[in-house]
CSV table of C-alpha atoms and ligand atoms in Angstrom, one decimal:
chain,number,residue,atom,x,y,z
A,25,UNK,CA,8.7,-50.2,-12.5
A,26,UNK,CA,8.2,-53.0,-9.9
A,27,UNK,CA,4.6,-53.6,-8.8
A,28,UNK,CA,4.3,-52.9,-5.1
A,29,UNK,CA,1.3,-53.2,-2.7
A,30,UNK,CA,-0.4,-50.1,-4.0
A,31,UNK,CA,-0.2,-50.7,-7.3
A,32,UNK,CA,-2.7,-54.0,-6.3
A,33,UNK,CA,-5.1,-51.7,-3.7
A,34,UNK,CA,-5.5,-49.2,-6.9
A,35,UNK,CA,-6.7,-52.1,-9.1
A,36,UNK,CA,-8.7,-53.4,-6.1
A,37,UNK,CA,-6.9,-56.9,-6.3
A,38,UNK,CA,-6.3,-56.7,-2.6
A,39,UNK,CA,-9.0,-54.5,-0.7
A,40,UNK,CA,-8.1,-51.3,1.6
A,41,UNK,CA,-10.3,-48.6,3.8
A,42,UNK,CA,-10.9,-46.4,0.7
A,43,UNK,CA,-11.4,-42.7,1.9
A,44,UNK,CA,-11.3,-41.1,-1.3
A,45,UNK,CA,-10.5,-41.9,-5.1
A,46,UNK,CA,-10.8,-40.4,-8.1
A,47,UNK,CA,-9.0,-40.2,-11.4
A,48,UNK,CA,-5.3,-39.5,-10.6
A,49,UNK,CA,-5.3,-40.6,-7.0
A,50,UNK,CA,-6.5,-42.9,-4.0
A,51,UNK,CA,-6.6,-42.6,0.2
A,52,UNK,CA,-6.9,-45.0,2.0
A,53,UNK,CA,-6.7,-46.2,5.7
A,54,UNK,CA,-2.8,-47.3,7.0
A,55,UNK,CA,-3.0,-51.1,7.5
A,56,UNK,CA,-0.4,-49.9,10.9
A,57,UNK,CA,-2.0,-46.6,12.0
A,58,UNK,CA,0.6,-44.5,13.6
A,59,UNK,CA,-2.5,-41.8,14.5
A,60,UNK,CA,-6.1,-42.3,15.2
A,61,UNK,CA,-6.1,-41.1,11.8
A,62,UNK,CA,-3.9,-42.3,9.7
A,63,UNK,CA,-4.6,-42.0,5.9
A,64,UNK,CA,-2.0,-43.2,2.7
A,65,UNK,CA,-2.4,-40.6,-0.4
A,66,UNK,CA,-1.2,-42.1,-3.6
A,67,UNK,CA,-1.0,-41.3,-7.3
A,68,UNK,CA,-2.2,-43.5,-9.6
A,69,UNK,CA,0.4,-43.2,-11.7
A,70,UNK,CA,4.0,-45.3,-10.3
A,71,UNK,CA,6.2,-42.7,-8.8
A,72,UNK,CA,8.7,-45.3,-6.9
A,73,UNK,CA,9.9,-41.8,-4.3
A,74,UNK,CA,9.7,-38.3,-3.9
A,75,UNK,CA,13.2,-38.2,-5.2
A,76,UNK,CA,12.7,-39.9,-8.6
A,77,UNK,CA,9.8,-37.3,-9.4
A,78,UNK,CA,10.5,-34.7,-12.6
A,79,UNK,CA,8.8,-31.7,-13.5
A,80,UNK,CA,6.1,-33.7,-14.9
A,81,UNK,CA,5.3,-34.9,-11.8
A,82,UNK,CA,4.5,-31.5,-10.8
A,83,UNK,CA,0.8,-31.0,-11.1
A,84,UNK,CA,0.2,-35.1,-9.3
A,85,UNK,CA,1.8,-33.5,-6.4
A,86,UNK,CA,0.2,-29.9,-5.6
A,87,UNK,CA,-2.8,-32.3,-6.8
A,88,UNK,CA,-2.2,-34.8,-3.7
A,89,UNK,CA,-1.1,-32.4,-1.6
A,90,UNK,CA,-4.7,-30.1,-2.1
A,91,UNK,CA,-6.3,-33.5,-1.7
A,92,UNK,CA,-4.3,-33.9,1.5
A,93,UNK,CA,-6.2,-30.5,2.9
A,94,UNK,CA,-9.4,-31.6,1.5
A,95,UNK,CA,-9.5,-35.0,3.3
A,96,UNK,CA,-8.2,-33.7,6.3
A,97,UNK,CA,-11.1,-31.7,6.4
A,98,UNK,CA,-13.7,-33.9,5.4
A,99,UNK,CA,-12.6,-36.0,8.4
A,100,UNK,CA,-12.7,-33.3,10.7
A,101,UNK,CA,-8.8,-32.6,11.5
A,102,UNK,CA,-8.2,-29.7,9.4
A,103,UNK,CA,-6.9,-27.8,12.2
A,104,UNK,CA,-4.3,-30.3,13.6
A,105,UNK,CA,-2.7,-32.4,10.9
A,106,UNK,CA,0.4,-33.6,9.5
A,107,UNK,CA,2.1,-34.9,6.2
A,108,UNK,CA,4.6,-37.1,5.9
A,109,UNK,CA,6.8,-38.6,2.5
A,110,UNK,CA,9.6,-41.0,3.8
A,111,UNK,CA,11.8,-41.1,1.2
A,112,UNK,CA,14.0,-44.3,0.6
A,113,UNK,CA,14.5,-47.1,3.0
A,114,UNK,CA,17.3,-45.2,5.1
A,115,UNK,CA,14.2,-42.9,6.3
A,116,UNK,CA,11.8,-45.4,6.5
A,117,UNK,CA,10.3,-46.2,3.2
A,118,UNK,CA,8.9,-49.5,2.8
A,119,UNK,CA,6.8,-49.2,0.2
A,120,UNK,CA,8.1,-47.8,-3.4
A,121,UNK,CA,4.8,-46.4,-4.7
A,122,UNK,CA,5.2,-42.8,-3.6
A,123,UNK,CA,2.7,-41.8,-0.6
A,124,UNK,CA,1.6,-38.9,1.9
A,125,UNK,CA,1.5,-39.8,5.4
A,126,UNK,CA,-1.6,-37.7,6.5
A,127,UNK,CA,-1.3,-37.9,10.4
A,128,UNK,CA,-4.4,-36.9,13.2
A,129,UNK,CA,-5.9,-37.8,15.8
A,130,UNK,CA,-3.4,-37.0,18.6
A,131,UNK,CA,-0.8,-34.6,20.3
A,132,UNK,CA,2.0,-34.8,16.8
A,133,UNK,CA,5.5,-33.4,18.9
A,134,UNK,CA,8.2,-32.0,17.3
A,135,UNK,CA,10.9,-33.3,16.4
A,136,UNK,CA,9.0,-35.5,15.0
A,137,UNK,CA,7.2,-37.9,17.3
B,18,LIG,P1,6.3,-46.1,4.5
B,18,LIG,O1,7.0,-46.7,5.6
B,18,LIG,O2,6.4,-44.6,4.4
B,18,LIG,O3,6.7,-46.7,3.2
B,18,LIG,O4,4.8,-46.4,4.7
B,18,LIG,C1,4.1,-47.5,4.1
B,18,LIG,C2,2.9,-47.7,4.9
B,18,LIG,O5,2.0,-48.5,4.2
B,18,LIG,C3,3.0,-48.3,6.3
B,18,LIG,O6,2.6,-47.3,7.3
B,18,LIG,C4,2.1,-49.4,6.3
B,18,LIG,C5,1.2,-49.2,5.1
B,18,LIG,N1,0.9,-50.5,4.4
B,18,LIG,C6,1.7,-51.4,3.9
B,18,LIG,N2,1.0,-52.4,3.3
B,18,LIG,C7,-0.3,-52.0,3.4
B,18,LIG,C8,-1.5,-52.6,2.9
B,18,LIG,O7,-1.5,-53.7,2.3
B,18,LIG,N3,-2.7,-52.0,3.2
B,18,LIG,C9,-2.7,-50.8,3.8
B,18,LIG,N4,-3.9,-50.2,4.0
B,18,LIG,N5,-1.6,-50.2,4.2
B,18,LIG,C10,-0.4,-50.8,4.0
């Protein structure tokens, strides 16, 4: 798979806002915060899009999504959050390393907004 712009903020070549890190995965601050919080949660492992995980993928992603909660919390937004995956350019994907969106900070409308 193509190396993208996560895959050099995992291997530190190019520094980020780390939040959290540990074996299978990495936050870290959005470069174009959408929120005052805005936080990227990524596996370590190269998943290009939601839509080309398998059922192998399965445990990485109830892990990112716990880790989701978890950092939400340990930044004080528990209660008013929101998680985002765009999934391929058409909804706004930019970057193919599969990410969460974790969103904070502000009034988050619906439709989305
Ligand atoms: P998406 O549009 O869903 O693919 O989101 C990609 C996000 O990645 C976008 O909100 C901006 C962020 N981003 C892109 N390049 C960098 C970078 O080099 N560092 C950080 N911290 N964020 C980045």
């Amino acid at each position: 798979m193509q190396e993208t712009i996560f895959d050099k903020i995992i291997s530190k070549e190019i520094p980020a806002e780390i939040v959290y890190e540990d074996d299978q995965c990495l936050a870290f601050k959005d470069v174009n915060p959408q929120a005052p919080v805005h936080i990227l949660i990524i596996p370590k492992k190269s998943i290009a899009k939601i839509a080309d995980a398998d059922v192998q993928d399965q445990n990485i992603l109830g892990y990112l999504m716990l880790k989701a909660g978890e950092i939400a919390d340990e930044l004080g937004v528990k209660d008013a959050f929101r998680l985002v995956i765009n999934n391929g350019e058409g909804a706004g994907q930019t970057v193919f390393h599969l990410h969460i969106h974790l969103l904070a900070g502000r009034a988050l409308t619906w439709p989305p907004g």
